Tab-separated table of C-alpha atoms in Angstrom:
chain	number	residue	atom	x	y	z
A	1202	MET	CA	-14.568	-17.465	-44.797
A	1203	ASP	CA	-11.637	-15.898	-46.568
A	1204	ASN	CA	-8.018	-15.998	-45.544
A	1205	LYS	CA	-8.102	-12.482	-44.091
A	1206	SER	CA	-10.940	-13.412	-41.734
A	1207	GLN	CA	-9.192	-16.563	-40.623
A	1208	ILE	CA	-6.042	-14.603	-39.756
A	1209	THR	CA	-7.819	-11.924	-37.660
A	1210	SER	CA	-9.811	-14.477	-35.770
A	1211	MET	CA	-6.742	-16.510	-34.629
A	1212	PRO	CA	-5.445	-15.695	-31.139
A	1213	ARG	CA	-2.397	-13.415	-31.153
A	1214	THR	CA	0.787	-14.934	-29.736
A	1215	ASP	CA	3.900	-13.343	-28.244
A	1216	LYS	CA	7.536	-14.031	-29.021
A	1217	ASN	CA	7.349	-17.251	-27.043
A	1218	GLY	CA	4.338	-18.516	-28.973
A	1219	MET	CA	1.997	-18.013	-26.074
A	1220	THR	CA	-1.546	-16.664	-26.330
A	1221	GLU	CA	-2.754	-14.145	-23.704
A	1222	GLU	CA	-4.796	-16.827	-22.045
A	1223	GLN	CA	-1.830	-19.078	-21.767
A	1224	PHE	CA	0.359	-16.254	-20.491
A	1225	LEU	CA	-2.040	-15.304	-17.758
A	1226	ALA	CA	-2.483	-18.963	-16.706
A	1227	SER	CA	1.257	-19.217	-16.181
A	1228	TYR	CA	1.876	-15.770	-14.752
A	1229	LYS	CA	3.193	-15.706	-11.143
A	1230	PRO	CA	2.772	-12.364	-9.405
A	1231	GLY	CA	5.166	-13.508	-6.657
A	1232	ASN	CA	8.057	-13.238	-9.060
A	1233	TYR	CA	7.849	-9.482	-8.816
A	1234	GLU	CA	8.112	-7.255	-5.769
A	1235	ARG	CA	4.814	-5.546	-5.172
A	1236	PRO	CA	4.605	-2.357	-3.086
A	1237	SER	CA	1.673	-1.727	-0.844
A	1238	VAL	CA	-0.722	1.167	-1.562
A	1239	ALA	CA	-2.195	3.517	1.038
A	1240	ALA	CA	-4.797	6.325	0.804
A	1241	ASP	CA	-4.037	9.213	3.182
A	1242	MET	CA	-6.226	12.239	3.625
A	1243	VAL	CA	-5.832	15.873	4.524
A	1244	ILE	CA	-9.271	16.772	5.917
A	1245	PHE	CA	-9.843	20.486	6.270
A	1246	THR	CA	-12.597	22.233	8.181
A	1247	VAL	CA	-13.153	25.779	9.511
A	1248	THR	CA	-14.294	26.408	13.057
A	1249	ASP	CA	-15.205	29.427	15.154
A	1250	ALA	CA	-12.645	30.471	17.742
A	1251	GLU	CA	-13.807	30.957	21.266
A	1252	GLU	CA	-14.768	34.593	21.789
A	1253	GLU	CA	-15.317	36.014	25.314
A	1254	ASN	CA	-17.262	39.013	24.023
A	1255	TYR	CA	-20.410	37.679	22.367
A	1256	ARG	CA	-20.879	40.990	20.574
A	1257	LYS	CA	-17.773	40.431	18.564
A	1258	LEU	CA	-17.762	38.378	15.449
A	1259	ALA	CA	-16.120	35.082	16.177
A	1260	LYS	CA	-12.751	34.590	14.370
A	1261	LYS	CA	-12.352	31.544	12.080
A	1262	GLU	CA	-9.711	28.842	12.496
A	1263	LEU	CA	-8.552	26.403	9.797
A	1264	ARG	CA	-8.182	22.930	11.162
A	1265	ILE	CA	-6.806	19.542	9.992
A	1266	LEU	CA	-7.856	16.217	11.446
A	1267	LEU	CA	-4.969	14.153	12.803
A	1268	ILE	CA	-4.902	10.753	14.551
A	1269	ARG	CA	-2.425	9.528	17.142
A	1270	ARG	CA	-0.988	6.190	16.065
A	1271	GLY	CA	-1.654	3.398	18.477
A	1272	GLY	CA	0.861	0.957	17.035
A	1273	HIS	CA	4.302	0.666	15.341
A	1274	PRO	CA	5.807	2.258	13.322
A	1275	CYS	CA	5.682	5.875	14.598
A	1276	LEU	CA	3.915	4.759	17.750
A	1277	GLY	CA	2.354	7.711	19.559
A	1278	CYS	CA	3.050	10.100	16.698
A	1279	TRP	CA	0.315	12.148	15.057
A	1280	ALA	CA	-0.547	11.244	11.498
A	1281	LEU	CA	-3.074	11.881	8.771
A	1282	PRO	CA	-6.170	9.582	8.682
A	1283	GLY	CA	-5.783	6.804	6.139
A	1284	GLY	CA	-5.091	3.229	5.567
A	1285	PHE	CA	-4.111	0.528	3.090
A	1286	VAL	CA	-6.145	0.098	-0.093
A	1287	ARG	CA	-8.105	-3.144	-0.041
A	1288	PRO	CA	-7.824	-5.528	-3.058
A	1289	THR	CA	-11.401	-4.755	-4.179
A	1290	GLU	CA	-11.072	-0.960	-3.826
A	1291	THR	CA	-9.827	1.923	-5.899
A	1292	THR	CA	-7.759	4.516	-3.991
A	1293	GLU	CA	-10.683	6.904	-4.058
A	1294	GLN	CA	-13.033	4.297	-2.562
A	1295	ALA	CA	-10.481	3.605	0.157
A	1296	ALA	CA	-10.184	7.351	0.961
A	1297	ALA	CA	-13.964	7.646	1.109
A	1298	ARG	CA	-14.219	4.669	3.432
A	1299	GLU	CA	-11.559	5.999	5.780
A	1300	LEU	CA	-13.343	9.314	5.780
A	1301	ARG	CA	-16.584	7.748	6.863
A	1302	GLU	CA	-14.846	5.709	9.521
A	1303	GLU	CA	-12.973	8.719	10.951
A	1304	THR	CA	-15.558	11.471	10.722
A	1305	GLY	CA	-18.949	9.837	10.207
A	1306	VAL	CA	-19.618	11.887	7.089
A	1307	SER	CA	-19.777	11.102	3.396
A	1308	GLU	CA	-20.743	12.915	0.206
A	1309	VAL	CA	-18.222	15.595	0.800
A	1310	TYR	CA	-15.649	17.255	-1.521
A	1311	LEU	CA	-12.791	14.809	-2.090
A	1312	GLU	CA	-9.926	15.448	-4.483
A	1313	GLN	CA	-6.837	13.471	-5.263
A	1314	LEU	CA	-3.612	15.434	-4.536
A	1315	TYR	CA	-0.474	13.549	-5.387
A	1316	THR	CA	1.200	10.163	-5.184
A	1317	PHE	CA	4.094	9.933	-2.719
A	1318	SER	CA	6.318	7.033	-3.772
A	1319	GLU	CA	9.772	7.473	-2.191
A	1320	PRO	CA	11.074	3.934	-1.526
A	1321	ASP	CA	12.026	4.692	2.147
A	1322	ARG	CA	8.936	6.643	3.142
A	1323	ASP	CA	7.638	3.776	5.334
A	1324	PRO	CA	10.064	1.567	7.429
A	1325	ARG	CA	7.851	-1.523	7.146
A	1326	THR	CA	8.069	-2.049	3.407
A	1327	ARG	CA	7.654	-0.197	0.150
A	1328	VAL	CA	4.367	1.793	0.634
A	1329	MET	CA	3.118	4.302	-1.894
A	1330	SER	CA	0.594	6.875	-0.682
A	1331	CYS	CA	-2.105	8.185	-2.917
A	1332	SER	CA	-3.113	11.323	-1.005
A	1333	TYR	CA	-6.457	13.085	-1.002
A	1334	MET	CA	-7.878	16.369	0.208
A	1335	ALA	CA	-11.374	16.573	1.769
A	1336	LEU	CA	-13.307	19.734	2.715
A	1337	ILE	CA	-15.869	19.401	5.451
A	1338	ASP	CA	-18.461	21.577	7.205
A	1339	SER	CA	-17.400	21.290	10.832
A	1340	SER	CA	-21.056	21.216	12.079
A	1341	LEU	CA	-21.489	17.808	10.356
A	1342	VAL	CA	-18.476	16.064	11.800
A	1343	GLN	CA	-18.420	13.350	14.497
A	1344	VAL	CA	-14.744	12.564	14.974
A	1345	LYS	CA	-13.697	9.168	16.265
A	1346	ALA	CA	-10.362	7.293	16.269
A	1347	GLY	CA	-10.079	4.256	14.030
A	1348	ASP	CA	-8.947	0.808	15.024
A	1349	ASP	CA	-5.247	1.606	14.708
A	1350	ALA	CA	-5.453	4.996	16.471
A	1351	ASP	CA	-5.431	6.025	20.114
A	1352	GLU	CA	-6.991	9.454	19.628
A	1353	ALA	CA	-8.290	11.822	16.954
A	1354	ALA	CA	-8.312	15.588	17.084
A	1355	TRP	CA	-8.691	18.764	15.079
A	1356	PHE	CA	-5.443	20.732	14.917
A	1357	GLN	CA	-5.347	24.455	14.156
A	1358	ALA	CA	-3.127	24.757	11.066
A	1359	SER	CA	-0.831	27.439	9.782
A	1360	PHE	CA	1.360	27.310	6.724
A	1361	ARG	CA	3.530	30.339	5.968
A	1362	LEU	CA	6.387	31.288	3.781
A	1363	ARG	CA	9.408	31.754	6.023
A	1364	GLU	CA	12.085	32.784	3.478
A	1365	GLN	CA	12.674	32.914	-0.285
A	1366	SER	CA	15.788	33.046	-2.346
A	1367	GLY	CA	15.371	32.892	-6.107
A	1368	ARG	CA	13.447	29.743	-6.941
A	1369	ARG	CA	13.998	28.280	-3.506
A	1370	GLU	CA	11.349	28.746	-0.694
A	1371	ILE	CA	11.214	27.608	2.859
A	1372	TRP	CA	7.709	27.103	4.330
A	1373	GLU	CA	6.850	26.610	8.023
A	1374	LEU	CA	3.958	24.252	8.922
A	1375	THR	CA	2.522	24.644	12.443
A	1376	LEU	CA	-0.265	22.365	13.925
A	1377	SER	CA	-1.602	22.916	17.399
A	1378	HIS	CA	-4.143	21.324	19.667
A	1379	GLU	CA	-4.427	22.231	23.384
A	1380	GLU	CA	-0.904	21.619	24.677
A	1381	ILE	CA	0.445	19.888	21.608
A	1382	PHE	CA	2.458	21.756	19.024
A	1383	LEU	CA	3.852	20.113	15.838
A	1384	GLN	CA	6.145	22.127	13.555
A	1385	ALA	CA	8.121	21.375	10.384
A	1386	LEU	CA	10.115	23.292	7.780
A	1387	LEU	CA	9.645	22.311	4.143
A	1388	GLU	CA	11.724	23.344	1.182
A	1389	LYS	CA	10.380	23.859	-2.284
A	1390	GLU	CA	11.748	24.894	-5.660
A	1391	THR	CA	9.394	26.480	-8.209
A	1392	GLY	CA	7.550	23.832	-10.088
A	1393	ARG	CA	8.823	20.986	-7.738
A	1394	PRO	CA	7.098	19.062	-4.868
A	1395	PHE	CA	7.837	19.991	-1.231
A	1396	THR	CA	10.673	18.249	0.637
A	1397	GLU	CA	10.822	18.143	4.429
A	1398	SER	CA	13.992	19.771	5.636
A	1399	ALA	CA	13.743	20.037	9.381
A	1400	ILE	CA	11.566	19.248	12.450
A	1401	LEU	CA	11.083	22.117	14.883
A	1402	GLY	CA	10.447	21.319	18.546
A	1403	PRO	CA	9.755	17.934	20.169
A	1404	GLY	CA	6.615	16.995	18.145
A	1405	SER	CA	6.702	15.588	14.700
A	1406	LEU	CA	4.259	14.053	12.245
A	1407	ALA	CA	4.502	10.408	11.198
A	1408	PHE	CA	6.046	9.299	7.987
A	1409	ASP	CA	6.112	12.090	5.303
A	1410	HIS	CA	2.797	13.539	6.282
A	1411	ALA	CA	4.130	17.051	6.638
A	1412	ARG	CA	4.859	17.026	2.895
A	1413	ILE	CA	1.374	15.712	2.146
A	1414	ILE	CA	-0.177	18.604	4.218
A	1415	ALA	CA	2.015	21.154	2.476
A	1416	CYS	CA	0.817	19.791	-0.916
A	1417	ALA	CA	-2.806	20.133	0.291
A	1418	PHE	CA	-2.289	23.702	1.444
A	1419	GLU	CA	-0.769	24.622	-1.939
A	1420	ARG	CA	-3.666	23.022	-3.843
A	1421	LEU	CA	-6.369	24.555	-1.646
A	1422	ARG	CA	-5.010	28.115	-1.817
A	1423	GLY	CA	-4.374	27.903	-5.509
A	1424	LYS	CA	-7.842	26.758	-6.341
A	1425	LEU	CA	-9.561	29.375	-4.187
A	1426	ASN	CA	-8.513	32.014	-6.719
A	1427	TYR	CA	-10.517	30.497	-9.511
A	1428	THR	CA	-13.065	28.069	-8.131
A	1429	ASP	CA	-15.898	27.908	-5.541
A	1430	LEU	CA	-13.991	25.484	-3.348
A	1431	ALA	CA	-14.379	27.508	-0.120
A	1432	LEU	CA	-18.123	26.897	-0.250
A	1433	HIS	CA	-17.523	23.273	0.653
A	1434	LEU	CA	-16.253	24.492	4.018
A	1435	MET	CA	-19.494	26.480	4.741
A	1436	PRO	CA	-22.706	25.489	6.405
A	1437	GLU	CA	-25.952	25.647	4.447
A	1438	TYR	CA	-26.592	29.286	5.404
A	1439	PHE	CA	-23.954	31.887	6.007
A	1440	THR	CA	-23.243	35.671	5.876
A	1441	LEU	CA	-20.868	37.186	3.303
A	1442	THR	CA	-18.640	38.251	6.216
A	1443	GLN	CA	-18.368	34.671	7.382
A	1444	LEU	CA	-17.483	33.556	3.848
A	1445	GLN	CA	-14.842	36.275	3.534
A	1446	GLN	CA	-13.416	35.105	6.954
A	1447	VAL	CA	-13.010	31.594	5.551
A	1448	TYR	CA	-11.195	32.871	2.499
A	1449	GLU	CA	-8.928	35.006	4.700
A	1450	VAL	CA	-8.045	32.154	7.163
A	1451	VAL	CA	-7.232	29.744	4.268
A	1452	LEU	CA	-5.212	32.353	2.325
A	1453	ASP	CA	-3.660	33.741	5.499
A	1454	ARG	CA	-4.229	37.348	4.500
A	1455	GLU	CA	-6.887	40.046	4.671
A	1456	LEU	CA	-9.004	40.805	1.670
A	1457	PRO	CA	-10.689	44.161	0.731
A	1458	ALA	CA	-14.397	43.756	1.524
A	1459	ALA	CA	-15.787	45.418	-1.597
A	1460	ALA	CA	-13.608	43.516	-3.958
A	1461	PHE	CA	-14.347	40.215	-2.184
A	1462	ARG	CA	-18.117	40.802	-2.415
A	1463	ARG	CA	-17.882	41.336	-6.165
A	1464	LYS	CA	-15.926	38.089	-6.513
A	1465	ALA	CA	-18.376	36.152	-4.313
A	1466	ALA	CA	-21.576	37.539	-5.928
A	1467	PRO	CA	-21.865	34.803	-8.657
A	1468	LEU	CA	-21.082	32.020	-6.177
A	1469	VAL	CA	-23.897	32.703	-3.690
A	1470	ALA	CA	-27.637	33.184	-3.611
A	1471	GLU	CA	-29.424	35.706	-1.361
A	1472	THR	CA	-32.131	34.395	1.066
A	1473	ASP	CA	-34.839	36.273	2.936
A	1474	SER	CA	-33.367	35.211	6.258
A	1475	PHE	CA	-31.161	37.078	8.708
A	1476	THR	CA	-28.888	36.203	11.615
A	1477	GLU	CA	-30.508	36.005	15.036
A	1478	ASN	CA	-29.216	36.260	18.611
A	1479	GLU	CA	-25.690	37.263	17.389
A	1480	GLY	CA	-25.273	40.142	19.793
A	1481	HIS	CA	-24.918	42.577	16.900
A	1482	ARG	CA	-26.896	43.950	13.937
A	1483	PRO	CA	-28.588	41.113	12.011
A	1484	SER	CA	-26.908	40.209	8.681
A	1485	ARG	CA	-28.537	38.723	5.644
A	1486	LEU	CA	-27.958	34.997	5.150
A	1487	TYR	CA	-26.777	33.481	1.833
A	1488	THR	CA	-26.581	29.973	0.453
A	1489	LYS	CA	-24.601	28.313	-2.282
A	1490	ASN	CA	-25.679	29.240	-5.765
A	1491	GLN	CA	-26.592	25.810	-7.043
A	1492	GLU	CA	-26.295	26.896	-10.624
A	1493	ASP	CA	-22.640	27.672	-10.219
A	1494	VAL	CA	-21.470	25.305	-7.507
A	1495	ASP	CA	-19.772	22.112	-8.773
């Protein structure tokens, strides 16, 4: 063996003369403050609003799953589903586990949003939240509250621009379920994350979850313009009108029917089936175009 081979085969040492093996053997994690990590989820679904006249096409409602906290901190407040990441999990695995526990479904669209790491976001200790967005077909969901929650419910969600001045925007988030109304104002500068600026009314969300929901709304609406993301909110078979309704309820604006159908054409596949017992003229059913759907 030549001198060069001997040199490269020798363990590398640091400035203290320690090899990596020696360094790891003497390393003490307790010498450094370690923040906890949580995975919190904004779970979107679209449901039909109750319609007294069965001949009318049911309106769509965008909903977000919230849980009412059964313990401190924020006892009794509504919050996003989530929990601490276990030592053997990635943040995505933790989010998927929490999703199964809260809704009973898996194999759904799950996307990482943003990491919220403000030092004072949780009064217990330093907790960083790796947030996720999930899109679910409401017909598949079986909602149940987890161990640390008193109740779980789907809240109708609205997120609208309230005022704008130059690069500064004020957005209003409204979440409602039966007699419960939660409202918050969020401030945003172009290219910057949302910051919560005010709570409206008696109800509020726990921690900084209003900011997380605002981030999810921004991501969902932005990606609807250039992806097939809305199809993850649809059942297996649907009409084009129903699909347009989902786009409109997410974007919070009406869309021209002809232009929408041209845009949707490559995303869907026509079937030989039609709607039945709808109280109006049967409509053709479509399904996801598997060649184009991610």
